[in-house]
PDB file of C-alpha atoms in Angstrom:
ATOM      1  CA  UNK A 804     122.855  68.724  81.724  1.00  0.00           C
ATOM      2  CA  UNK A 805     124.320  71.201  79.297  1.00  0.00           C
ATOM      3  CA  UNK A 806     123.656  74.822  78.373  1.00  0.00           C
ATOM      4  CA  UNK A 807     121.022  73.849  75.782  1.00  0.00           C
ATOM      5  CA  UNK A 808     119.063  71.882  78.407  1.00  0.00           C
ATOM      6  CA  UNK A 809     119.178  74.927  80.675  1.00  0.00           C
ATOM      7  CA  UNK A 810     117.897  77.119  77.833  1.00  0.00           C
ATOM      8  CA  UNK A 811     115.007  74.706  77.334  1.00  0.00           C
ATOM      9  CA  UNK A 812     114.198  74.721  81.053  1.00  0.00           C
ATOM     10  CA  UNK A 813     114.234  78.520  81.300  1.00  0.00           C
ATOM     11  CA  UNK A 814     112.016  78.827  78.223  1.00  0.00           C
ATOM     12  CA  UNK A 815     109.519  76.332  79.656  1.00  0.00           C
ATOM     13  CA  UNK A 816     109.586  78.085  83.040  1.00  0.00           C
ATOM     14  CA  UNK A 817     108.592  81.302  81.265  1.00  0.00           C
ATOM     15  CA  UNK A 818     105.854  79.575  79.244  1.00  0.00           C
ATOM     16  CA  UNK A 819     105.103  75.934  79.986  1.00  0.00           C
ATOM     17  CA  UNK A 820     102.375  75.902  77.338  1.00  0.00           C
ATOM     18  CA  UNK A 821     104.592  76.772  74.390  1.00  0.00           C
ATOM     19  CA  UNK A 822     104.547  74.289  71.542  1.00  0.00           C
ATOM     20  CA  UNK A 823     107.580  72.158  70.827  1.00  0.00           C
ATOM     21  CA  UNK A 824     107.903  74.038  67.533  1.00  0.00           C
ATOM     22  CA  UNK A 825     108.074  77.397  69.347  1.00  0.00           C
ATOM     23  CA  UNK A 826     110.409  75.996  71.992  1.00  0.00           C
ATOM     24  CA  UNK A 827     112.744  74.576  69.363  1.00  0.00           C
ATOM     25  CA  UNK A 828     112.828  77.923  67.582  1.00  0.00           C
ATOM     26  CA  UNK A 829     113.512  79.818  70.824  1.00  0.00           C
ATOM     27  CA  UNK A 830     116.460  77.592  71.789  1.00  0.00           C
ATOM     28  CA  UNK A 831     117.745  77.263  68.217  1.00  0.00           C
ATOM     29  CA  UNK A 832     117.191  73.523  67.738  1.00  0.00           C
ATOM     30  CA  UNK A 833     115.188  71.537  65.244  1.00  0.00           C
ATOM     31  CA  UNK A 834     111.923  70.183  66.688  1.00  0.00           C
ATOM     32  CA  UNK A 835     112.937  66.517  66.895  1.00  0.00           C
ATOM     33  CA  UNK A 836     116.095  66.946  69.025  1.00  0.00           C
ATOM     34  CA  UNK A 837     114.293  69.555  71.130  1.00  0.00           C
ATOM     35  CA  UNK A 838     111.448  67.159  71.908  1.00  0.00           C
ATOM     36  CA  UNK A 839     113.958  64.401  72.690  1.00  0.00           C
ATOM     37  CA  UNK A 840     115.741  66.687  75.164  1.00  0.00           C
ATOM     38  CA  UNK A 841     112.459  67.691  76.832  1.00  0.00           C
ATOM     39  CA  UNK A 842     111.409  64.042  77.182  1.00  0.00           C
ATOM     40  CA  UNK A 843     114.828  63.162  78.642  1.00  0.00           C
ATOM     41  CA  UNK A 844     114.574  66.040  81.138  1.00  0.00           C
ATOM     42  CA  UNK A 845     111.124  64.790  82.143  1.00  0.00           C
ATOM     43  CA  UNK A 846     112.253  61.151  82.398  1.00  0.00           C
ATOM     44  CA  UNK A 847     115.268  62.135  84.508  1.00  0.00           C
ATOM     45  CA  UNK A 848     113.046  64.074  86.914  1.00  0.00           C
ATOM     46  CA  UNK A 849     114.651  67.429  86.090  1.00  0.00           C
ATOM     47  CA  UNK A 850     111.304  68.680  84.774  1.00  0.00           C
ATOM     48  CA  UNK A 851     108.968  67.508  87.501  1.00  0.00           C
ATOM     49  CA  UNK A 852     105.670  68.661  86.039  1.00  0.00           C
ATOM     50  CA  UNK A 853     103.688  71.518  84.542  1.00  0.00           C
ATOM     51  CA  UNK A 854     101.147  73.727  86.271  1.00  0.00           C
ATOM     52  CA  UNK A 855      99.088  76.898  85.973  1.00  0.00           C
ATOM     53  CA  UNK A 856     100.167  79.981  87.903  1.00  0.00           C
ATOM     54  CA  UNK A 857      97.062  81.315  89.645  1.00  0.00           C
ATOM     55  CA  UNK A 858      96.419  84.588  91.486  1.00  0.00           C
ATOM     56  CA  UNK A 859      95.755  83.461  95.091  1.00  0.00           C
ATOM     57  CA  UNK A 860      93.489  86.439  95.867  1.00  0.00           C
ATOM     58  CA  UNK A 861      91.361  85.830  92.776  1.00  0.00           C
ATOM     59  CA  UNK A 862      91.103  82.189  93.866  1.00  0.00           C
ATOM     60  CA  UNK A 863      89.896  83.314  97.312  1.00  0.00           C
ATOM     61  CA  UNK A 864      93.117  82.988  99.328  1.00  0.00           C
ATOM     62  CA  UNK A 865      94.096  86.606  99.842  1.00  0.00           C
ATOM     63  CA  UNK A 866      96.500  86.172 102.773  1.00  0.00           C
ATOM     64  CA  UNK A 867      99.997  84.745 102.402  1.00  0.00           C
ATOM     65  CA  UNK A 868     101.753  83.936 105.653  1.00  0.00           C
ATOM     66  CA  UNK A 869     105.295  82.854 106.411  1.00  0.00           C
ATOM     67  CA  UNK A 870     105.249  80.711 109.534  1.00  0.00           C
ATOM     68  CA  UNK A 871     108.509  79.822 111.255  1.00  0.00           C
ATOM     69  CA  UNK A 872     108.414  76.847 113.601  1.00  0.00           C
ATOM     70  CA  UNK A 873     110.911  75.671 116.195  1.00  0.00           C
ATOM     71  CA  UNK A 874     110.532  72.177 117.612  1.00  0.00           C
ATOM     72  CA  UNK A 875     110.991  71.368 121.305  1.00  0.00           C
ATOM     73  CA  UNK A 876     113.154  68.332 120.529  1.00  0.00           C
ATOM     74  CA  UNK A 877     115.055  67.273 117.448  1.00  0.00           C
ATOM     75  CA  UNK A 878     114.870  63.522 117.852  1.00  0.00           C
ATOM     76  CA  UNK A 879     113.979  61.458 114.813  1.00  0.00           C
ATOM     77  CA  UNK A 880     110.438  60.652 115.939  1.00  0.00           C
ATOM     78  CA  UNK A 881     109.455  64.294 116.570  1.00  0.00           C
ATOM     79  CA  UNK A 882     111.017  65.513 113.330  1.00  0.00           C
ATOM     80  CA  UNK A 883     109.345  62.766 111.279  1.00  0.00           C
ATOM     81  CA  UNK A 884     106.001  63.393 112.984  1.00  0.00           C
ATOM     82  CA  UNK A 885     106.115  67.129 112.267  1.00  0.00           C
ATOM     83  CA  UNK A 886     107.159  66.676 108.639  1.00  0.00           C
ATOM     84  CA  UNK A 887     104.589  63.930 108.002  1.00  0.00           C
ATOM     85  CA  UNK A 888     101.761  65.994 109.480  1.00  0.00           C
ATOM     86  CA  UNK A 889     102.727  69.201 107.652  1.00  0.00           C
ATOM     87  CA  UNK A 890     102.716  67.358 104.302  1.00  0.00           C
ATOM     88  CA  UNK A 891      99.018  66.611 104.883  1.00  0.00           C
ATOM     89  CA  UNK A 892      97.940  70.227 105.492  1.00  0.00           C
ATOM     90  CA  UNK A 893      96.475  71.788 102.344  1.00  0.00           C
ATOM     91  CA  UNK A 894      97.101  75.383 103.448  1.00  0.00           C
ATOM     92  CA  UNK A 895     100.862  74.727 103.557  1.00  0.00           C
ATOM     93  CA  UNK A 896     102.234  75.242 100.053  1.00  0.00           C
ATOM     94  CA  UNK A 897     105.893  74.972 101.043  1.00  0.00           C
ATOM     95  CA  UNK A 898     107.803  73.704 104.050  1.00  0.00           C
ATOM     96  CA  UNK A 899     111.543  74.294 104.241  1.00  0.00           C
ATOM     97  CA  UNK A 900     114.037  72.975 106.797  1.00  0.00           C
ATOM     98  CA  UNK A 901     116.040  75.976 107.980  1.00  0.00           C
ATOM     99  CA  UNK A 902     119.305  76.821 109.655  1.00  0.00           C
ATOM    100  CA  UNK A 903     119.351  79.394 112.432  1.00  0.00           C
ATOM    101  CA  UNK A 904     116.951  80.006 115.289  1.00  0.00           C
ATOM    102  CA  UNK A 905     113.941  78.314 113.669  1.00  0.00           C
ATOM    103  CA  UNK A 906     113.724  74.786 112.310  1.00  0.00           C
ATOM    104  CA  UNK A 907     111.113  75.200 109.557  1.00  0.00           C
ATOM    105  CA  UNK A 908     109.589  77.905 107.410  1.00  0.00           C
ATOM    106  CA  UNK A 909     106.140  77.353 105.947  1.00  0.00           C
ATOM    107  CA  UNK A 910     104.431  79.325 103.210  1.00  0.00           C
ATOM    108  CA  UNK A 911     100.732  79.272 103.958  1.00  0.00           C
ATOM    109  CA  UNK A 912      97.711  80.594 102.053  1.00  0.00           C
ATOM    110  CA  UNK A 913      94.428  81.396 103.819  1.00  0.00           C
ATOM    111  CA  UNK A 914      91.374  83.489 102.927  1.00  0.00           C
ATOM    112  CA  UNK A 915      91.411  85.729 106.010  1.00  0.00           C
ATOM    113  CA  UNK A 916      92.731  86.260 109.544  1.00  0.00           C
ATOM    114  CA  UNK A 917      90.045  84.078 111.111  1.00  0.00           C
ATOM    115  CA  UNK A 918      91.081  81.230 108.834  1.00  0.00           C
ATOM    116  CA  UNK A 919      94.704  81.748 109.871  1.00  0.00           C
ATOM    117  CA  UNK A 920      93.778  81.566 113.549  1.00  0.00           C
ATOM    118  CA  UNK A 921      91.837  78.375 112.828  1.00  0.00           C
ATOM    119  CA  UNK A 922      94.794  76.998 110.864  1.00  0.00           C
ATOM    120  CA  UNK A 923      97.128  77.518 113.835  1.00  0.00           C
ATOM    121  CA  UNK A 924      94.674  76.223 116.447  1.00  0.00           C
ATOM    122  CA  UNK A 925      93.331  73.191 114.575  1.00  0.00           C
ATOM    123  CA  UNK A 926      96.107  72.195 112.164  1.00  0.00           C
ATOM    124  CA  UNK A 927      99.459  73.247 113.670  1.00  0.00           C
ATOM    125  CA  UNK A 928      99.002  73.083 117.455  1.00  0.00           C
ATOM    126  CA  UNK A 929      97.670  69.492 117.415  1.00  0.00           C
ATOM    127  CA  UNK A 930     100.927  68.311 115.819  1.00  0.00           C
ATOM    128  CA  UNK A 931     102.609  68.672 119.207  1.00  0.00           C
ATOM    129  CA  UNK A 932     106.283  69.025 120.004  1.00  0.00           C
ATOM    130  CA  UNK A 933     106.382  72.657 118.864  1.00  0.00           C
ATOM    131  CA  UNK A 934     108.401  75.047 121.016  1.00  0.00           C
ATOM    132  CA  UNK A 935     107.516  78.263 119.179  1.00  0.00           C
ATOM    133  CA  UNK A 936     105.736  79.705 116.178  1.00  0.00           C
ATOM    134  CA  UNK A 937     106.653  83.040 114.576  1.00  0.00           C
ATOM    135  CA  UNK A 938     104.350  84.533 111.950  1.00  0.00           C
ATOM    136  CA  UNK A 939     104.881  87.161 109.259  1.00  0.00           C
ATOM    137  CA  UNK A 940     102.020  88.315 107.047  1.00  0.00           C
ATOM    138  CA  UNK A 941     102.770  89.340 103.479  1.00  0.00           C
ATOM    139  CA  UNK A 942     101.277  92.717 102.579  1.00  0.00           C
ATOM    140  CA  UNK A 943     102.972  93.114  99.217  1.00  0.00           C
ATOM    141  CA  UNK A 944     105.141  91.259  96.751  1.00  0.00           C
ATOM    142  CA  UNK A 945     108.044  92.988  95.033  1.00  0.00           C
ATOM    143  CA  UNK A 946     109.163  90.055  92.887  1.00  0.00           C
ATOM    144  CA  UNK A 947     107.878  86.584  92.212  1.00  0.00           C
ATOM    145  CA  UNK A 948     109.254  84.323  89.519  1.00  0.00           C
ATOM    146  CA  UNK A 949     109.470  80.639  88.745  1.00  0.00           C
ATOM    147  CA  UNK A 950     112.325  81.167  86.284  1.00  0.00           C
ATOM    148  CA  UNK A 951     115.732  80.061  87.549  1.00  0.00           C
ATOM    149  CA  UNK A 952     118.728  82.363  87.080  1.00  0.00           C
ATOM    150  CA  UNK A 953     121.322  81.261  84.521  1.00  0.00           C
ATOM    151  CA  UNK A 954     123.691  78.581  85.803  1.00  0.00           C
ATOM    152  CA  UNK A 955     127.020  77.503  84.441  1.00  0.00           C
TER     153      UNK A 955
END
């Protein structure tokens, strides 16, 4: 990947609906080589897809929660079970393996506090093997972007 590919990626992260003509103009390429680069980035799995950015509250999911989970044991079976089960839970938008005191951090969207309680009781607790759960509710967002910083 070179600097031109990174320019293309950043431009598409800012506006994934831009035409190839507009993209080519923005990154100073002719349309044909630009399209070839985009298709190569897609084929190589660098560009993994395109999506719409939606306001969660307008959609009906007004509460964002960061949930940190620590497992009781770190054997392969318990880790695989937790990760497999979490992948199936719609409310979990992201699940990250962490260093430090907690093993995982989840980003969860729910419509209200009752739904969060239900999420914990009916979706997380039944997984089993969880030593602790720590929850932080988001009450404001200072910055949110899908655009990567420049890389060399």
